[in-house]
Coordinates of C-alpha atoms (C1' of nucleotides) in Angstrom, one line a residue:
Chain J
M210 CA -99.8 -49.3 -75.7
P211 CA -102.2 -52.4 -73.8
Y212 CA -101.1 -52.6 -70.2
V213 CA -99.3 -55.4 -69.5
P214 CA -99.0 -56.6 -66.2
T215 CA -94.8 -57.0 -65.0
G216 CA -96.1 -58.3 -60.9
K217 CA -93.5 -54.8 -61.1
L218 CA -95.7 -51.4 -59.3
T219 CA -94.5 -49.3 -61.4
D220 CA -95.8 -50.6 -64.2
L221 CA -98.8 -50.6 -63.5
P222 CA -101.2 -48.0 -65.0
H223 CA -103.1 -45.8 -62.8
G224 CA -100.4 -46.4 -59.6
H225 CA -102.7 -47.0 -57.0
P226 CA -100.6 -47.7 -53.8
C227 CA -103.1 -51.0 -53.0
E228 CA -100.1 -53.8 -52.8
T229 CA -100.1 -56.6 -54.3
C230 CA -99.3 -60.3 -52.9
P231 CA -97.4 -63.0 -55.4
V232 CA -100.2 -65.8 -55.2
R233 CA -102.7 -65.8 -55.5
P234 CA -106.0 -67.7 -57.4
I235 CA -109.5 -66.7 -58.5
T236 CA -107.9 -62.9 -56.1
I237 CA -107.6 -59.7 -58.8
C238 CA -105.1 -57.1 -57.5
R239 CA -104.6 -54.5 -59.1
G240 CA -105.3 -52.3 -62.2
L241 CA -108.2 -49.9 -60.4
D242 CA -107.6 -46.8 -59.5
A243 CA -108.5 -45.0 -57.0
A244 CA -112.0 -44.0 -58.2
T245 CA -112.8 -47.2 -58.9
L246 CA -112.0 -48.3 -55.7
A247 CA -114.1 -45.1 -53.8
G248 CA -116.9 -46.4 -56.3
M249 CA -116.6 -49.9 -55.8
R250 CA -116.5 -49.6 -51.9
S251 CA -119.7 -47.1 -52.0
L252 CA -121.3 -49.9 -53.2
G253 CA -119.2 -52.6 -49.9
T254 CA -120.3 -52.8 -46.7
M255 CA -116.9 -53.9 -45.2
Q256 CA -116.4 -57.0 -42.5
R257 CA -114.0 -57.5 -40.2
L258 CA -113.1 -61.0 -39.7
R259 CA -110.8 -62.8 -36.3
S260 CA -107.8 -63.9 -37.1
E261 CA -109.1 -68.5 -38.4
Q262 CA -112.3 -67.1 -39.2
S263 CA -114.1 -67.8 -42.4
A264 CA -115.7 -65.1 -45.0
F265 CA -116.8 -68.0 -46.8
H266 CA -116.4 -72.1 -47.5
E267 CA -116.0 -74.1 -50.1
G268 CA -119.4 -75.0 -52.2
D269 CA -121.6 -71.8 -50.9
P270 CA -122.8 -69.8 -52.7
A271 CA -121.0 -68.1 -55.1
K272 CA -123.1 -64.6 -54.0
R273 CA -120.6 -61.2 -53.6
V274 CA -116.9 -60.2 -54.4
F275 CA -114.2 -59.1 -51.7
M276 CA -111.7 -56.7 -51.9
V277 CA -109.0 -57.5 -48.6
T278 CA -107.8 -53.6 -46.3
Q279 CA -106.4 -54.9 -43.8
G280 CA -105.2 -58.5 -42.5
A281 CA -103.6 -62.0 -44.8
L282 CA -106.4 -64.9 -45.8
K283 CA -105.8 -68.3 -47.3
L284 CA -107.6 -69.9 -49.7
Y285 CA -107.8 -73.7 -49.8
T286 CA -110.5 -77.1 -50.7
L287 CA -110.7 -79.7 -49.1
L288 CA -110.2 -83.7 -50.5
A289 CA -112.3 -86.0 -48.9
D290 CA -110.5 -87.9 -46.3
G291 CA -108.8 -84.0 -45.1
R292 CA -106.1 -84.0 -47.1
R293 CA -106.2 -79.5 -47.8
Q294 CA -104.4 -77.7 -50.5
I295 CA -104.4 -73.7 -50.8
T296 CA -103.7 -73.1 -53.4
G297 CA -102.9 -68.6 -52.1
F298 CA -103.0 -66.2 -50.1
M299 CA -104.8 -62.3 -49.9
F300 CA -102.9 -59.6 -48.6
P301 CA -104.6 -56.6 -48.6
G302 CA -105.0 -54.3 -52.0
D303 CA -106.9 -57.7 -53.6
F304 CA -109.4 -58.2 -54.7
L305 CA -111.3 -61.4 -54.8
G306 CA -114.2 -61.6 -58.6
V307 CA -114.8 -65.2 -58.4
S308 CA -117.7 -64.6 -61.0
V309 CA -117.8 -68.2 -61.9
D310 CA -119.5 -70.3 -60.4
E311 CA -122.8 -71.2 -58.4
E312 CA -120.4 -71.6 -55.5
Y313 CA -116.7 -71.2 -53.9
A314 CA -115.2 -73.0 -55.1
F315 CA -113.3 -73.2 -52.0
T316 CA -112.8 -71.4 -48.2
V317 CA -111.6 -68.1 -47.9
E318 CA -110.3 -68.0 -43.9
A319 CA -108.2 -65.4 -41.8
L320 CA -104.4 -65.9 -40.9
K321 CA -105.5 -62.9 -38.9
N322 CA -107.5 -60.1 -37.4
T323 CA -108.5 -59.1 -40.9
E324 CA -111.1 -55.8 -43.0
L325 CA -112.8 -56.8 -45.8
W326 CA -115.6 -55.4 -48.2
W327 CA -118.4 -57.5 -49.9
F328 CA -120.1 -55.9 -52.8
S329 CA -123.8 -58.7 -53.5
R330 CA -122.5 -59.6 -56.8
E331 CA -125.7 -58.2 -58.9
A332 CA -124.3 -55.0 -57.6
F333 CA -120.7 -55.6 -58.8
D334 CA -121.9 -56.4 -62.5
R335 CA -124.0 -53.0 -61.7
F336 CA -121.2 -51.5 -61.1
V337 CA -118.4 -52.9 -63.2
G338 CA -121.8 -52.5 -66.5
E339 CA -121.7 -48.6 -65.8
H340 CA -117.4 -48.3 -65.8
P341 CA -116.9 -50.6 -68.8
Q342 CA -112.7 -49.9 -69.0
I343 CA -113.1 -51.7 -65.7
E344 CA -113.8 -55.5 -67.9
R345 CA -111.1 -55.3 -69.9
E346 CA -108.3 -54.3 -66.8
L347 CA -109.8 -57.3 -64.9
Y348 CA -109.4 -59.6 -67.6
R349 CA -105.7 -59.1 -67.6
L350 CA -105.5 -59.8 -63.8
A351 CA -107.3 -62.8 -64.3
A352 CA -104.9 -63.7 -68.2
H353 CA -101.7 -62.4 -64.7
E354 CA -103.4 -64.8 -62.2
L355 CA -103.7 -67.4 -64.9
A356 CA -99.9 -66.7 -65.8
E357 CA -99.2 -67.0 -61.8
A358 CA -101.3 -70.4 -61.7
Q359 CA -99.3 -72.0 -64.0
R360 CA -96.0 -71.4 -62.2
Q361 CA -97.2 -72.6 -59.1
M362 CA -98.6 -76.3 -61.6
V363 CA -94.7 -76.0 -62.1
L364 CA -92.9 -75.4 -59.4
L365 CA -96.2 -78.5 -57.3
G366 CA -95.4 -80.7 -60.0
R367 CA -91.7 -80.5 -60.9
K368 CA -89.4 -79.1 -57.8
A369 CA -88.5 -80.3 -54.8
A370 CA -89.3 -79.1 -51.5
A371 CA -85.9 -77.1 -52.1
E372 CA -86.7 -75.3 -54.3
R373 CA -90.1 -75.1 -53.8
L374 CA -89.3 -73.1 -50.3
A375 CA -87.2 -70.4 -52.3
S376 CA -89.9 -70.0 -54.6
F377 CA -91.8 -68.9 -52.4
F378 CA -89.6 -66.9 -50.0
L379 CA -88.5 -65.4 -53.1
S380 CA -92.2 -64.2 -54.1
L381 CA -92.7 -62.5 -51.2
L382 CA -89.6 -61.6 -51.0
E383 CA -90.8 -60.2 -54.1
R384 CA -94.2 -58.7 -53.1
T385 CA -93.0 -56.8 -50.5
E386 CA -90.8 -54.8 -52.5
R387 CA -93.7 -54.2 -54.1
V388 CA -95.4 -52.7 -51.2
S389 CA -92.7 -51.1 -49.9
G390 CA -91.1 -49.1 -53.1
E391 CA -87.8 -49.9 -52.1
R392 CA -85.3 -53.8 -51.8
E393 CA -85.8 -55.2 -49.5
T394 CA -84.1 -57.9 -47.5
S395 CA -86.5 -60.2 -45.1
F396 CA -90.3 -59.7 -44.7
D397 CA -92.6 -61.5 -43.2
L398 CA -94.4 -64.5 -42.7
P399 CA -98.3 -64.9 -41.3
M400 CA -98.7 -68.1 -41.8
T401 CA -98.1 -71.6 -40.1
R402 CA -95.9 -74.0 -41.0
I403 CA -99.0 -76.0 -41.9
D404 CA -100.0 -73.9 -44.5
I405 CA -96.5 -73.1 -45.8
A406 CA -96.9 -76.9 -46.5
D407 CA -100.9 -77.2 -47.7
Y408 CA -99.5 -74.4 -49.4
L409 CA -96.9 -75.9 -51.6
G410 CA -98.0 -79.1 -51.5
L411 CA -96.1 -80.7 -48.5
T412 CA -95.6 -81.9 -45.2
K413 CA -94.7 -79.2 -42.3
E414 CA -92.3 -81.5 -41.1
T415 CA -90.1 -80.7 -44.7
V416 CA -90.8 -77.4 -44.3
S417 CA -88.5 -77.2 -41.3
R418 CA -86.2 -79.2 -42.7
M419 CA -85.6 -77.2 -45.5
L420 CA -86.4 -73.9 -43.1
A421 CA -83.0 -75.9 -41.2
H422 CA -81.2 -76.8 -44.8
L423 CA -81.7 -72.9 -46.2
R424 CA -80.5 -71.9 -43.2
S425 CA -77.3 -74.3 -43.3
R426 CA -76.4 -73.1 -46.5
G427 CA -76.5 -69.5 -45.0
L428 CA -79.3 -68.4 -47.9
I429 CA -81.8 -67.6 -45.2
R430 CA -81.0 -66.4 -41.4
L431 CA -84.3 -66.3 -39.1
Q432 CA -84.7 -63.0 -37.1
S433 CA -88.1 -64.3 -35.2
Q434 CA -90.1 -68.1 -36.0
S435 CA -92.2 -65.6 -38.8
C436 CA -89.4 -63.3 -39.8
V437 CA -87.1 -64.2 -42.6
E438 CA -84.2 -62.8 -43.3
V439 CA -82.0 -63.1 -47.5
L440 CA -78.6 -63.8 -46.9
D441 CA -77.1 -65.0 -50.8
R442 CA -81.1 -64.1 -53.3
D443 CA -78.7 -64.8 -56.3
A444 CA -78.3 -68.2 -54.8
L445 CA -82.0 -69.0 -53.4
R446 CA -83.6 -67.2 -56.8
G447 CA -80.5 -70.4 -58.5
M448 CA -82.3 -73.3 -55.8
A449 CA -86.3 -71.9 -56.8
Q450 CA -85.1 -72.3 -60.5
G451 CA -84.3 -74.9 -59.7
E452 CA -80.5 -74.4 -61.5
T453 CA -78.6 -76.8 -58.4
A454 CA -78.5 -80.3 -59.2
E455 CA -77.5 -80.9 -56.0
V456 CA -80.4 -80.3 -54.0
L457 CA -78.6 -81.3 -50.5
G458 CA -75.4 -81.1 -50.5
Chain F
M36 CA -128.0 -63.1 -66.0
P37 CA -124.9 -63.4 -66.8
Y38 CA -123.5 -66.2 -67.8
V39 CA -121.3 -68.3 -65.6
P40 CA -119.5 -71.3 -66.7
T41 CA -120.2 -75.1 -66.2
G42 CA -118.6 -76.7 -68.1
K43 CA -121.3 -78.0 -69.6
L44 CA -121.8 -77.4 -74.1
T45 CA -125.7 -76.8 -73.4
D46 CA -124.7 -74.0 -71.5
L47 CA -123.0 -72.0 -73.2
P48 CA -124.5 -68.2 -74.2
H49 CA -124.8 -68.5 -77.5
G50 CA -124.0 -72.8 -78.8
H51 CA -121.4 -72.6 -80.8
P52 CA -120.1 -75.4 -81.6
C53 CA -116.0 -75.5 -80.8
E54 CA -115.8 -77.5 -78.3
T55 CA -114.4 -77.2 -75.0
C56 CA -110.9 -79.1 -73.4
P57 CA -110.7 -79.4 -69.5
V58 CA -107.1 -78.4 -68.5
R59 CA -106.3 -75.8 -70.4
P60 CA -104.0 -72.8 -68.8
I61 CA -103.9 -69.7 -70.8
T62 CA -106.4 -71.0 -73.3
I63 CA -109.3 -69.8 -74.0
C64 CA -111.9 -72.1 -75.4
R65 CA -115.7 -71.3 -75.5
G66 CA -117.8 -68.6 -75.3
L67 CA -117.4 -67.0 -79.0
D68 CA -120.2 -66.3 -81.4
A69 CA -119.7 -68.0 -85.0
A70 CA -120.1 -64.9 -86.4
T71 CA -117.3 -63.2 -83.4
L72 CA -115.3 -66.8 -84.9
A73 CA -116.3 -66.0 -88.1
G74 CA -114.5 -62.3 -87.9
M75 CA -111.8 -62.7 -85.5
R76 CA -110.9 -66.2 -88.8
S77 CA -110.3 -62.6 -91.0
L78 CA -108.7 -61.3 -89.0
G79 CA -106.6 -64.4 -89.2
T80 CA -103.7 -66.4 -90.8
M81 CA -103.6 -70.0 -90.8
Q82 CA -101.3 -72.2 -90.3
R83 CA -99.9 -76.2 -90.1
L84 CA -98.2 -78.5 -87.9
R85 CA -97.0 -81.4 -88.1
S86 CA -96.3 -84.0 -85.1
E87 CA -94.2 -81.9 -82.4
Q88 CA -93.7 -79.2 -83.5
S89 CA -93.9 -75.4 -82.1
A90 CA -96.5 -73.2 -82.3
F91 CA -93.2 -70.8 -79.9
H92 CA -91.7 -71.3 -77.6
E93 CA -91.1 -69.5 -74.0
G94 CA -89.1 -66.4 -74.1
D95 CA -90.7 -66.2 -78.1
P96 CA -92.5 -62.3 -77.7
A97 CA -96.1 -62.9 -77.7
K98 CA -96.4 -61.0 -80.8
R99 CA -99.3 -63.1 -82.1
V100 CA -102.4 -65.5 -80.1
F101 CA -104.3 -68.3 -81.3
M102 CA -107.1 -70.6 -82.5
V103 CA -106.4 -74.1 -82.6
T104 CA -108.8 -76.1 -85.5
Q105 CA -107.8 -79.4 -85.8
G106 CA -105.5 -81.9 -84.0
A107 CA -103.8 -81.4 -80.5
L108 CA -101.5 -79.3 -78.7
K109 CA -99.7 -79.7 -75.3
L110 CA -98.3 -76.2 -73.6
Y111 CA -95.1 -76.7 -71.1
T112 CA -92.7 -74.9 -68.9
L113 CA -88.3 -76.0 -69.0
L114 CA -86.4 -75.8 -65.5
A115 CA -83.3 -74.7 -65.9
D116 CA -81.9 -78.4 -65.6
G117 CA -85.2 -80.4 -68.2
R118 CA -87.5 -81.2 -66.0
R119 CA -90.8 -80.4 -68.2
Q120 CA -94.3 -79.2 -66.4
I121 CA -97.0 -79.7 -69.5
T122 CA -99.1 -77.2 -67.8
G123 CA -102.3 -77.7 -70.2
F124 CA -103.8 -79.3 -73.3
M125 CA -104.9 -77.7 -76.5
F126 CA -107.3 -79.1 -79.1
P127 CA -110.1 -77.5 -81.8
G128 CA -111.7 -73.9 -81.0
D129 CA -109.3 -73.4 -77.8
F130 CA -108.0 -69.7 -77.6
L131 CA -105.0 -69.1 -76.3
G132 CA -104.7 -65.1 -75.5
V133 CA -101.8 -64.2 -74.1
S134 CA -102.4 -60.6 -73.1
V135 CA -100.2 -61.1 -69.9
D136 CA -96.5 -60.7 -71.0
E137 CA -93.4 -59.6 -73.2
E138 CA -92.6 -62.8 -74.1
Y139 CA -94.5 -66.3 -74.4
A140 CA -94.4 -67.9 -70.3
F141 CA -94.2 -71.2 -72.1
T142 CA -93.9 -73.3 -75.3
V143 CA -96.5 -74.7 -77.1
E144 CA -96.0 -77.6 -79.3
A145 CA -98.7 -79.6 -81.4
L146 CA -98.7 -83.3 -80.3
K147 CA -99.6 -84.4 -83.5
N148 CA -100.2 -82.3 -86.6
T149 CA -101.9 -79.5 -86.6
E150 CA -104.1 -76.7 -88.3
L151 CA -104.8 -73.2 -85.6
W152 CA -104.8 -69.9 -86.9
W153 CA -102.8 -66.7 -85.9
F154 CA -103.5 -62.7 -85.1
S155 CA -101.2 -60.7 -84.3
R156 CA -102.2 -59.0 -81.5
E157 CA -102.7 -55.6 -82.6
A158 CA -105.0 -56.9 -84.8
F159 CA -106.3 -58.9 -81.6
D160 CA -106.7 -55.6 -79.5
R161 CA -108.6 -53.7 -82.7
F162 CA -110.9 -56.0 -82.7
V163 CA -111.8 -57.1 -79.3
G164 CA -111.5 -52.6 -78.6
E165 CA -114.5 -53.0 -81.9
H166 CA -116.8 -56.1 -80.5
P167 CA -116.8 -54.6 -76.6
Q168 CA -119.1 -58.0 -75.6
I169 CA -115.8 -59.5 -76.2
E170 CA -114.4 -58.1 -73.3
R171 CA -116.5 -59.5 -70.3
E172 CA -116.5 -63.7 -72.2
L173 CA -112.6 -63.8 -71.5
Y174 CA -113.0 -62.4 -68.3
R175 CA -115.1 -64.8 -68.0
L176 CA -114.1 -67.6 -70.1
A177 CA -110.5 -66.1 -67.8
A178 CA -112.0 -67.2 -64.8
H179 CA -112.6 -70.9 -65.7
E180 CA -110.0 -71.4 -66.6
L181 CA -108.6 -70.8 -62.5
A182 CA -110.7 -72.8 -61.1
E183 CA -109.5 -75.3 -63.5
A184 CA -106.0 -74.2 -62.3
Q185 CA -107.3 -74.0 -59.1
R186 CA -107.8 -78.2 -59.6
Q187 CA -104.3 -79.0 -61.1
M188 CA -102.8 -77.7 -58.3
V189 CA -105.1 -79.5 -56.1
L190 CA -104.3 -82.3 -58.4
L191 CA -100.4 -81.6 -58.3
G192 CA -99.6 -81.1 -54.7
R193 CA -102.3 -83.1 -53.1
K194 CA -102.9 -85.8 -54.7
A195 CA -101.1 -89.8 -55.1
A196 CA -100.1 -90.9 -58.6
A197 CA -103.2 -93.2 -58.9
E198 CA -105.7 -90.7 -58.0
R199 CA -104.1 -88.4 -60.3
L200 CA -104.5 -90.6 -63.3
A201 CA -107.7 -91.7 -62.3
S202 CA -108.8 -87.2 -62.1
F203 CA -107.3 -86.5 -66.1
F204 CA -108.7 -89.9 -67.2
L205 CA -112.3 -88.5 -66.1
S206 CA -111.7 -85.2 -66.9
L207 CA -110.3 -86.1 -70.6
L208 CA -113.6 -88.5 -70.8
E209 CA -116.2 -85.8 -69.9
R210 CA -114.9 -83.0 -72.6
T211 CA -114.9 -85.9 -75.3
E212 CA -118.3 -86.0 -73.5
R213 CA -119.3 -81.9 -74.0
V214 CA -117.7 -82.7 -77.7
S215 CA -119.9 -85.6 -78.4
G216 CA -122.8 -84.1 -76.3
E217 CA -123.2 -88.0 -75.2
R218 CA -122.6 -89.7 -73.1
E219 CA -119.1 -91.7 -73.6
T220 CA -117.6 -94.7 -72.1
S221 CA -114.8 -94.9 -73.6
F222 CA -111.5 -91.7 -74.6
D223 CA -108.3 -91.1 -76.6
L224 CA -105.1 -90.0 -74.8
P225 CA -103.1 -88.5 -78.1
M226 CA -100.2 -87.7 -75.6
T227 CA -97.6 -89.9 -74.8
R228 CA -96.9 -91.8 -71.9
I229 CA -94.6 -88.7 -70.9
D230 CA -96.9 -86.3 -71.4
I231 CA -99.3 -87.7 -68.9
A232 CA -96.4 -88.2 -66.6
D233 CA -95.5 -84.2 -67.3
Y234 CA -98.7 -82.8 -66.6
L235 CA -99.4 -85.0 -63.4
G236 CA -96.4 -84.5 -62.1
L237 CA -95.1 -87.9 -62.2
T238 CA -92.9 -90.6 -64.3
K239 CA -93.8 -92.1 -67.6
E240 CA -93.1 -95.0 -64.7
T241 CA -95.1 -94.8 -62.4
V242 CA -98.0 -92.9 -65.3
S243 CA -98.1 -96.9 -66.5
R244 CA -97.7 -99.1 -63.7
M245 CA -100.5 -96.6 -62.5
L246 CA -102.4 -97.6 -65.0
A247 CA -101.3 -101.5 -64.9
H248 CA -103.2 -100.4 -61.1
L249 CA -106.6 -99.2 -62.3
R250 CA -106.8 -102.3 -65.0
S251 CA -106.1 -104.9 -62.4
R252 CA -108.6 -102.8 -60.5
G253 CA -111.7 -102.7 -63.1
L254 CA -111.7 -99.8 -64.0
I255 CA -110.5 -99.3 -67.3
R256 CA -109.4 -100.5 -69.9
L257 CA -107.1 -100.2 -72.5
Q258 CA -108.5 -100.6 -76.2
S259 CA -105.5 -99.9 -77.5
Q260 CA -102.0 -98.4 -76.3
S261 CA -104.2 -94.8 -76.7
C262 CA -108.0 -95.4 -76.5
V263 CA -109.0 -96.0 -72.8
E264 CA -112.5 -98.0 -72.0
V265 CA -113.6 -96.8 -68.7
L266 CA -115.3 -98.9 -66.9
D267 CA -116.3 -98.3 -64.2
R268 CA -116.6 -94.4 -63.9
D269 CA -118.7 -94.7 -60.3
A270 CA -114.3 -95.8 -58.5
L271 CA -113.3 -93.8 -61.0
R272 CA -115.1 -90.6 -58.7
G273 CA -113.8 -91.7 -56.2
M274 CA -110.6 -92.7 -56.5
A275 CA -110.0 -89.5 -58.2
Q276 CA -112.1 -87.8 -54.8
G277 CA -108.8 -89.1 -53.0
E278 CA -112.3 -90.9 -51.3
T279 CA -110.0 -94.6 -51.9
A280 CA -108.4 -94.4 -48.1
E281 CA -106.3 -97.4 -49.9
V282 CA -105.1 -96.5 -53.1
L283 CA -103.7 -99.1 -53.7
G284 CA -105.4 -102.4 -52.4
Chain O
dC176 C1' -89.2 -109.0 -91.7
dG177 C1' -86.6 -105.9 -88.7
dG178 C1' -85.7 -101.9 -86.0
dC179 C1' -87.3 -97.8 -83.3
dG180 C1' -89.4 -95.8 -80.1
dG181 C1' -92.4 -95.8 -76.7
dA182 C1' -94.2 -98.3 -73.1
dT183 C1' -94.3 -102.1 -69.1
dT184 C1' -92.0 -104.7 -65.6
dG185 C1' -88.8 -105.3 -61.9
dA186 C1' -85.0 -103.6 -58.6
dG187 C1' -83.2 -100.7 -55.7
dA188 C1' -82.4 -95.9 -54.0
dA189 C1' -84.3 -91.2 -52.5
dA190 C1' -87.3 -88.1 -51.5
dA191 C1' -90.8 -86.6 -48.5
dA192 C1' -94.5 -88.5 -45.4
dT193 C1' -95.9 -90.7 -41.7
dC194 C1' -95.1 -91.4 -36.3
dA195 C1' -92.4 -89.6 -32.1
dA196 C1' -90.8 -87.1 -29.1
dC197 C1' -88.3 -82.5 -27.6
dT198 C1' -88.6 -77.9 -27.2
dC199 C1' -89.5 -73.2 -27.8
dT200 C1' -92.6 -69.3 -27.9
dC201 C1' -95.9 -66.4 -26.1
dG202 C1' -99.9 -66.1 -24.2
dT203 C1' -101.7 -65.8 -18.9
dG204 C1' -102.2 -65.9 -14.5
dG205 C1' -100.1 -66.6 -10.2
Chain V
dC7 C1' -91.7 -60.8 -12.4
dC8 C1' -91.2 -65.4 -13.6
dA9 C1' -93.8 -69.7 -14.3
dC10 C1' -96.7 -72.8 -17.0
dG11 C1' -99.2 -75.0 -20.4
dA12 C1' -100.8 -75.0 -24.8
dG13 C1' -100.2 -75.7 -29.6
dA14 C1' -96.5 -74.4 -33.0
dG15 C1' -92.3 -75.6 -34.4
dT16 C1' -88.0 -79.1 -34.6
dT17 C1' -85.5 -82.9 -35.4
dG18 C1' -84.9 -87.8 -35.3
dA19 C1' -86.3 -92.9 -36.1
dT20 C1' -88.7 -95.5 -39.7
dT21 C1' -91.8 -96.5 -43.6
dT22 C1' -94.0 -94.3 -47.5
dT23 C1' -94.5 -93.3 -51.8
dT24 C1' -92.0 -92.5 -56.1
dC25 C1' -88.4 -92.1 -58.4
dT26 C1' -84.5 -93.9 -60.8
dC27 C1' -82.1 -97.4 -63.8
dA28 C1' -82.5 -101.3 -66.6
dA29 C1' -84.0 -105.0 -69.3
dT30 C1' -87.5 -106.4 -72.5
dC31 C1' -91.8 -106.6 -74.6
dC32 C1' -94.5 -104.7 -78.4
dG33 C1' -96.6 -102.1 -82.1
dC34 C1' -95.6 -100.1 -86.0
dC35 C1' -93.3 -98.5 -90.3
dG36 C1' -90.4 -99.3 -93.4

DNA sequence: CGGCGGATTGAGAAAAATCAACTCTCGTGG
DNA sequence: CCACGAGAGTTGATTTTTCTCAATCCGCCG
């Protein structure tokens, strides 16, 4: 029976302990067994990034693939006048295999101190050639990414500001649960309000206001500026899915 | 040297004559050679759809994969209250291999009379198992799709209405050129204004207004309601990339 | 020729962006 | 240990963009 990603860690084919992120564009983050990952790592070079340092920039020749082992990163694209769209975040266990173009189509920048491993494209291609089962896995994972990308298109194209934030929070909560393997009621926000805004297609002010709105409705509580507690998960999900006709009330 | 999709038909690895679409989410449309396609077709069943008929609906069990041979289709997702996001269009040569989930995450509906071939997932999996080189090709094509999806996120998250329309038109023009293999100055719009709006995250009225705006600026001309002639390609590209600070002038 | 649906245009409303002021946090140094 | 300051975050007022609602136009098919 073919492996079908469902977003639940327990459904992974090999039970690899690496966690998953709900929001990743060209990143591939799961489904490789420990031996495979060890093999990949033996080809790789470890690199530490301090907060705000970049692994690479949009337009750099795409010579490397990456795997995150610690920390968190954001992926973004800039328009000519500086407008920025964050297309995803990366967390430990996420893999970035941009075997698509000559140049990176986006910039990858650390949200905090981060450790990652990189491999040359050639070494990676050789490795994949020697491990054919990876091929299919990569395809399935890429297809899973595509489904995520579609969800993000729905969010950006059709959801109201409060719905976007609710969706984002739900994704982060579910990711936290996949990592811990337990039911969770709170999660961490390793990114700034501006980063959230640039991911959700909003401004930092709107993010702030919608945060206040979700709070005043009793859906969430801020344990700190970067820790969100979910008080009413069903209502949050309802809002994320656009069930709430009157978003502001 | 690994095959790297660049969007140009001449760069395809096998020179398969099937065309490409600029806008496709989980669709995979190129890179398979004629013999492979013939093999796939021998497994498949031909199906004709009349305009507005669906190949399948969001939530249907995902038992089939598809290949388009004639016509055009739209892929969309609905929110609870009926808001719709079109995540892509499919054209002849496009392949839809949703080997991701138990259920389709979107609806596929014909824009006009359309001919497609479907295969059961099992038959397709078997076929791919017998043709391992397809595996890698599928991964590369999916990665290419992901890059497209990212571009669409930038469009939906950060571009103004006129810029979205300009980007869309440029994509369609470039696709038309890839199909014909020649420089083109006009292209067809097989979808309604509402479809365009739902693809660009706008309303039909805004699409209409921005169309008028591009026209009044001399960037395009409407040969008919569904045929756009590009008069100033550079200006259109400039607008698509967000170079125009004053979008309305 | 008539009518229907798609497309356009206009006026007003709503959502979010922008601009501006202020507050809170947190790290640093006295 | 506490005061300070810088940057992040919040809140408010206003503007802009896009949406919504409504009227009309147009093209196409019967």
